[in-house]
DNA sequence: CTCCAGGTATACCGACCGGTCTCGTCGAGA
DNA sequence: TCTCGACGAGACCGGTCGGTATACCTGGAG
């Protein structure tokens, strides 16, 4: 799992799962991309299912680390939005990896718990930052809407708009232009 | 396409694509569920890709018809939310079929245009109902966030909360319980 | 009567699926 | 020196993928 080969497998699996979808990507393709045989892949992860779980866990860990780093030097709600915005530079226009995975995986798949935990963590972080559960719920709603829209609009427009709304502007005030 | 067999194929394809994901469902399974041979399926639709497009088009048409019906007897923004809420009774906890499809399909897939058109239509309808593009954008954001959350939370809680926010309540006022 | 659309049944295609297996190699630690 | 874990090469498994082909049946319209 911590071996160099295991690392390469996880990296390639992450890239491929995110880019093409979990179901659409085969273990043979992952192994080949990692310069590894299927045997090594199965020695390291045991099953495709476990590899999927590891992929989402890794994705959460990386994203969370970046969020905490940014929050450390500039605490506040809009740093959360900024992290999504910055992340979208290499997350491309495909949208949130967890939303994408949630759309493909059955709800009782072991990896689905990782998705739920990730989203819960984000919501809880918003509550920690605002000290207001109600407001956290609202901001979380904006966030999810914005990243969902990025998936089919292909731009960060909605995300930037949502950040503007979150920046304490009252519900109805315009922010555009 | 309009033949009885074609209809049954489309119905079964819709149910299976939505429930298990587009990539995960094979044409053989669809044909079997429709009580039809693969040849008939290919005579009617030509390819899996075209069947996917037809599935999303049909889904849009059905949903749109229901929305207009409801709007006719009770115009207003919250009827849009109510339609999602009512729809979720047979859409189950899996979330928006268009968001699910968008997560699986490459952005240049012919069916992706149907997804974009559907979402655009919803946004435009909100603009028509409010007469305010800015407010429509905001409501659309709430809507997308709520249906996205339904996908991994498995409840309509976020949708009901969003309807509360949309019912002109100012951003920060609580609505829970 | 004839023709044809709309079917059924079934075999087939090459490619790929997730997963297992054997065999061999290589380098580091006891 | 010997062993053991990490890995490569590659064959193999049963099954499914999207898609095509051949042959046959049937009911209704010309």
PDB file of C-alpha atoms in Angstrom, chain B residues 25-177:
ATOM      1  CA  UNK B  25     -25.881  -1.170 -18.046  1.00  0.00           C
ATOM      2  CA  UNK B  26     -25.445  -3.242 -21.187  1.00  0.00           C
ATOM      3  CA  UNK B  27     -27.639  -3.319 -24.255  1.00  0.00           C
ATOM      4  CA  UNK B  28     -28.272  -7.038 -23.821  1.00  0.00           C
ATOM      5  CA  UNK B  29     -29.761  -6.424 -20.393  1.00  0.00           C
ATOM      6  CA  UNK B  30     -31.975  -3.664 -21.721  1.00  0.00           C
ATOM      7  CA  UNK B  31     -33.215  -5.847 -24.557  1.00  0.00           C
ATOM      8  CA  UNK B  32     -33.971  -8.689 -22.188  1.00  0.00           C
ATOM      9  CA  UNK B  33     -35.829  -6.396 -19.763  1.00  0.00           C
ATOM     10  CA  UNK B  34     -37.923  -5.095 -22.652  1.00  0.00           C
ATOM     11  CA  UNK B  35     -38.672  -8.612 -23.884  1.00  0.00           C
ATOM     12  CA  UNK B  36     -36.954  -7.887 -27.156  1.00  0.00           C
ATOM     13  CA  UNK B  37     -33.924  -9.075 -29.062  1.00  0.00           C
ATOM     14  CA  UNK B  38     -30.798  -7.020 -29.530  1.00  0.00           C
ATOM     15  CA  UNK B  39     -31.542  -6.833 -33.225  1.00  0.00           C
ATOM     16  CA  UNK B  40     -34.813  -5.035 -32.547  1.00  0.00           C
ATOM     17  CA  UNK B  41     -33.026  -2.656 -30.225  1.00  0.00           C
ATOM     18  CA  UNK B  42     -30.471  -1.849 -32.899  1.00  0.00           C
ATOM     19  CA  UNK B  43     -33.165  -1.580 -35.555  1.00  0.00           C
ATOM     20  CA  UNK B  44     -34.886   1.034 -33.395  1.00  0.00           C
ATOM     21  CA  UNK B  45     -31.977   3.058 -32.057  1.00  0.00           C
ATOM     22  CA  UNK B  46     -28.898   2.206 -34.053  1.00  0.00           C
ATOM     23  CA  UNK B  47     -26.436   2.424 -31.190  1.00  0.00           C
ATOM     24  CA  UNK B  48     -26.183   2.550 -27.435  1.00  0.00           C
ATOM     25  CA  UNK B  49     -25.106   6.152 -27.744  1.00  0.00           C
ATOM     26  CA  UNK B  50     -28.328   7.100 -29.532  1.00  0.00           C
ATOM     27  CA  UNK B  51     -30.330   5.192 -26.940  1.00  0.00           C
ATOM     28  CA  UNK B  52     -28.676   7.213 -24.193  1.00  0.00           C
ATOM     29  CA  UNK B  53     -29.593  10.431 -25.970  1.00  0.00           C
ATOM     30  CA  UNK B  54     -33.176   9.246 -26.382  1.00  0.00           C
ATOM     31  CA  UNK B  55     -33.285   8.326 -22.700  1.00  0.00           C
ATOM     32  CA  UNK B  56     -32.281  11.801 -21.583  1.00  0.00           C
ATOM     33  CA  UNK B  57     -34.564  13.471 -24.098  1.00  0.00           C
ATOM     34  CA  UNK B  58     -37.493  11.417 -22.878  1.00  0.00           C
ATOM     35  CA  UNK B  59     -36.603  12.162 -19.294  1.00  0.00           C
ATOM     36  CA  UNK B  60     -36.566  15.875 -20.050  1.00  0.00           C
ATOM     37  CA  UNK B  61     -39.862  15.742 -21.909  1.00  0.00           C
ATOM     38  CA  UNK B  62     -41.625  13.906 -19.116  1.00  0.00           C
ATOM     39  CA  UNK B  63     -40.241  16.116 -16.390  1.00  0.00           C
ATOM     40  CA  UNK B  64     -40.960  19.265 -18.356  1.00  0.00           C
ATOM     41  CA  UNK B  65     -44.543  18.235 -19.035  1.00  0.00           C
ATOM     42  CA  UNK B  66     -45.106  17.651 -15.346  1.00  0.00           C
ATOM     43  CA  UNK B  67     -43.553  20.981 -14.451  1.00  0.00           C
ATOM     44  CA  UNK B  68     -45.743  22.877 -16.900  1.00  0.00           C
ATOM     45  CA  UNK B  69     -48.820  21.056 -15.698  1.00  0.00           C
ATOM     46  CA  UNK B  70     -48.118  22.047 -12.126  1.00  0.00           C
ATOM     47  CA  UNK B  71     -47.196  25.592 -13.075  1.00  0.00           C
ATOM     48  CA  UNK B  72     -50.454  25.927 -14.969  1.00  0.00           C
ATOM     49  CA  UNK B  73     -52.539  25.380 -11.886  1.00  0.00           C
ATOM     50  CA  UNK B  74     -50.233  27.057  -9.418  1.00  0.00           C
ATOM     51  CA  UNK B  75     -47.666  29.400 -10.950  1.00  0.00           C
ATOM     52  CA  UNK B  76     -44.681  30.448  -8.876  1.00  0.00           C
ATOM     53  CA  UNK B  77     -41.130  29.597  -8.007  1.00  0.00           C
ATOM     54  CA  UNK B  78     -41.900  27.162  -5.240  1.00  0.00           C
ATOM     55  CA  UNK B  79     -43.914  25.029  -7.632  1.00  0.00           C
ATOM     56  CA  UNK B  80     -40.563  24.294  -9.285  1.00  0.00           C
ATOM     57  CA  UNK B  81     -39.226  23.070  -5.958  1.00  0.00           C
ATOM     58  CA  UNK B  82     -42.426  21.139  -5.362  1.00  0.00           C
ATOM     59  CA  UNK B  83     -42.050  19.418  -8.693  1.00  0.00           C
ATOM     60  CA  UNK B  84     -38.588  18.221  -7.733  1.00  0.00           C
ATOM     61  CA  UNK B  85     -39.979  17.145  -4.387  1.00  0.00           C
ATOM     62  CA  UNK B  86     -42.886  15.246  -5.924  1.00  0.00           C
ATOM     63  CA  UNK B  87     -40.646  13.765  -8.562  1.00  0.00           C
ATOM     64  CA  UNK B  88     -38.296  12.470  -5.893  1.00  0.00           C
ATOM     65  CA  UNK B  89     -40.932   9.990  -4.822  1.00  0.00           C
ATOM     66  CA  UNK B  90     -40.212   7.795  -7.804  1.00  0.00           C
ATOM     67  CA  UNK B  91     -36.798   9.178  -8.588  1.00  0.00           C
ATOM     68  CA  UNK B  92     -35.921   7.687  -5.213  1.00  0.00           C
ATOM     69  CA  UNK B  93     -32.835   8.787  -3.337  1.00  0.00           C
ATOM     70  CA  UNK B  94     -30.549   8.563  -6.349  1.00  0.00           C
ATOM     71  CA  UNK B  95     -30.756  12.196  -7.247  1.00  0.00           C
ATOM     72  CA  UNK B  96     -31.092  14.064 -10.514  1.00  0.00           C
ATOM     73  CA  UNK B  97     -30.818  11.845 -13.569  1.00  0.00           C
ATOM     74  CA  UNK B  98     -29.152  14.604 -15.524  1.00  0.00           C
ATOM     75  CA  UNK B  99     -26.490  15.186 -12.915  1.00  0.00           C
ATOM     76  CA  UNK B 100     -25.908  11.448 -12.789  1.00  0.00           C
ATOM     77  CA  UNK B 101     -25.618  11.227 -16.554  1.00  0.00           C
ATOM     78  CA  UNK B 102     -23.347  14.279 -16.717  1.00  0.00           C
ATOM     79  CA  UNK B 103     -20.963  12.555 -14.332  1.00  0.00           C
ATOM     80  CA  UNK B 104     -20.645   9.571 -16.641  1.00  0.00           C
ATOM     81  CA  UNK B 105     -20.682  10.984 -20.124  1.00  0.00           C
ATOM     82  CA  UNK B 106     -17.766  12.684 -21.856  1.00  0.00           C
ATOM     83  CA  UNK B 107     -18.583  16.327 -22.450  1.00  0.00           C
ATOM     84  CA  UNK B 108     -18.565  15.875 -26.204  1.00  0.00           C
ATOM     85  CA  UNK B 109     -21.068  13.035 -26.137  1.00  0.00           C
ATOM     86  CA  UNK B 110     -24.173  13.900 -28.197  1.00  0.00           C
ATOM     87  CA  UNK B 111     -26.355  13.342 -25.133  1.00  0.00           C
ATOM     88  CA  UNK B 112     -24.454  15.941 -23.172  1.00  0.00           C
ATOM     89  CA  UNK B 113     -26.142  18.651 -25.211  1.00  0.00           C
ATOM     90  CA  UNK B 114     -29.490  17.343 -23.975  1.00  0.00           C
ATOM     91  CA  UNK B 115     -28.282  17.691 -20.401  1.00  0.00           C
ATOM     92  CA  UNK B 116     -27.124  21.253 -20.949  1.00  0.00           C
ATOM     93  CA  UNK B 117     -30.362  22.133 -22.712  1.00  0.00           C
ATOM     94  CA  UNK B 118     -32.418  20.705 -19.862  1.00  0.00           C
ATOM     95  CA  UNK B 119     -30.568  22.653 -17.200  1.00  0.00           C
ATOM     96  CA  UNK B 120     -30.703  25.796 -19.284  1.00  0.00           C
ATOM     97  CA  UNK B 121     -34.445  25.347 -19.708  1.00  0.00           C
ATOM     98  CA  UNK B 122     -34.921  25.106 -15.953  1.00  0.00           C
ATOM     99  CA  UNK B 123     -32.850  28.228 -15.380  1.00  0.00           C
ATOM    100  CA  UNK B 124     -34.760  30.112 -18.074  1.00  0.00           C
ATOM    101  CA  UNK B 125     -38.056  29.045 -16.567  1.00  0.00           C
ATOM    102  CA  UNK B 126     -36.939  30.468 -13.247  1.00  0.00           C
ATOM    103  CA  UNK B 127     -36.070  33.719 -14.976  1.00  0.00           C
ATOM    104  CA  UNK B 128     -39.467  33.760 -16.639  1.00  0.00           C
ATOM    105  CA  UNK B 129     -41.172  33.185 -13.293  1.00  0.00           C
ATOM    106  CA  UNK B 130     -39.239  35.829 -11.402  1.00  0.00           C
ATOM    107  CA  UNK B 131     -38.554  38.329 -14.160  1.00  0.00           C
ATOM    108  CA  UNK B 132     -35.177  38.755 -12.511  1.00  0.00           C
ATOM    109  CA  UNK B 133     -32.113  37.100 -14.091  1.00  0.00           C
ATOM    110  CA  UNK B 134     -30.045  37.615 -10.985  1.00  0.00           C
ATOM    111  CA  UNK B 135     -32.615  36.027  -8.723  1.00  0.00           C
ATOM    112  CA  UNK B 136     -33.091  33.205 -11.225  1.00  0.00           C
ATOM    113  CA  UNK B 137     -29.388  32.476 -11.055  1.00  0.00           C
ATOM    114  CA  UNK B 138     -29.553  32.362  -7.304  1.00  0.00           C
ATOM    115  CA  UNK B 139     -32.568  30.065  -7.254  1.00  0.00           C
ATOM    116  CA  UNK B 140     -31.009  27.810  -9.840  1.00  0.00           C
ATOM    117  CA  UNK B 141     -27.957  27.540  -7.629  1.00  0.00           C
ATOM    118  CA  UNK B 142     -30.116  26.509  -4.682  1.00  0.00           C
ATOM    119  CA  UNK B 143     -31.933  23.973  -6.810  1.00  0.00           C
ATOM    120  CA  UNK B 144     -28.783  22.348  -8.126  1.00  0.00           C
ATOM    121  CA  UNK B 145     -27.266  22.256  -4.679  1.00  0.00           C
ATOM    122  CA  UNK B 146     -30.369  20.664  -3.215  1.00  0.00           C
ATOM    123  CA  UNK B 147     -30.679  17.926  -5.832  1.00  0.00           C
ATOM    124  CA  UNK B 148     -26.935  17.249  -5.648  1.00  0.00           C
ATOM    125  CA  UNK B 149     -27.178  16.796  -1.903  1.00  0.00           C
ATOM    126  CA  UNK B 150     -30.098  14.460  -2.295  1.00  0.00           C
ATOM    127  CA  UNK B 151     -27.773  12.126  -4.197  1.00  0.00           C
ATOM    128  CA  UNK B 152     -25.460  11.441  -1.274  1.00  0.00           C
ATOM    129  CA  UNK B 153     -27.673  12.333   1.669  1.00  0.00           C
ATOM    130  CA  UNK B 154     -30.513  10.156   0.478  1.00  0.00           C
ATOM    131  CA  UNK B 155     -33.193  12.502   1.778  1.00  0.00           C
ATOM    132  CA  UNK B 156     -35.222  15.420   0.463  1.00  0.00           C
ATOM    133  CA  UNK B 157     -34.165  17.486   3.460  1.00  0.00           C
ATOM    134  CA  UNK B 158     -31.914  19.823   1.492  1.00  0.00           C
ATOM    135  CA  UNK B 159     -34.621  20.273  -1.126  1.00  0.00           C
ATOM    136  CA  UNK B 160     -37.178  21.271   1.474  1.00  0.00           C
ATOM    137  CA  UNK B 161     -34.692  23.571   3.123  1.00  0.00           C
ATOM    138  CA  UNK B 162     -33.883  25.181  -0.239  1.00  0.00           C
ATOM    139  CA  UNK B 163     -37.572  25.708  -0.932  1.00  0.00           C
ATOM    140  CA  UNK B 164     -37.775  27.478   2.400  1.00  0.00           C
ATOM    141  CA  UNK B 165     -34.877  29.732   1.511  1.00  0.00           C
ATOM    142  CA  UNK B 166     -36.370  30.411  -1.894  1.00  0.00           C
ATOM    143  CA  UNK B 167     -39.741  31.316  -0.399  1.00  0.00           C
ATOM    144  CA  UNK B 168     -38.188  34.757  -0.127  1.00  0.00           C
ATOM    145  CA  UNK B 169     -36.862  34.313   3.356  1.00  0.00           C
ATOM    146  CA  UNK B 170     -33.733  36.404   3.736  1.00  0.00           C
ATOM    147  CA  UNK B 171     -30.469  34.524   3.603  1.00  0.00           C
ATOM    148  CA  UNK B 172     -29.743  34.246   7.284  1.00  0.00           C
ATOM    149  CA  UNK B 173     -33.166  33.511   8.761  1.00  0.00           C
ATOM    150  CA  UNK B 174     -33.572  29.986  10.089  1.00  0.00           C
ATOM    151  CA  UNK B 175     -36.246  27.716   8.723  1.00  0.00           C
ATOM    152  CA  UNK B 176     -35.528  24.371  10.339  1.00  0.00           C
ATOM    153  CA  UNK B 177     -37.757  22.116  12.462  1.00  0.00           C
TER     154      UNK B 177
END
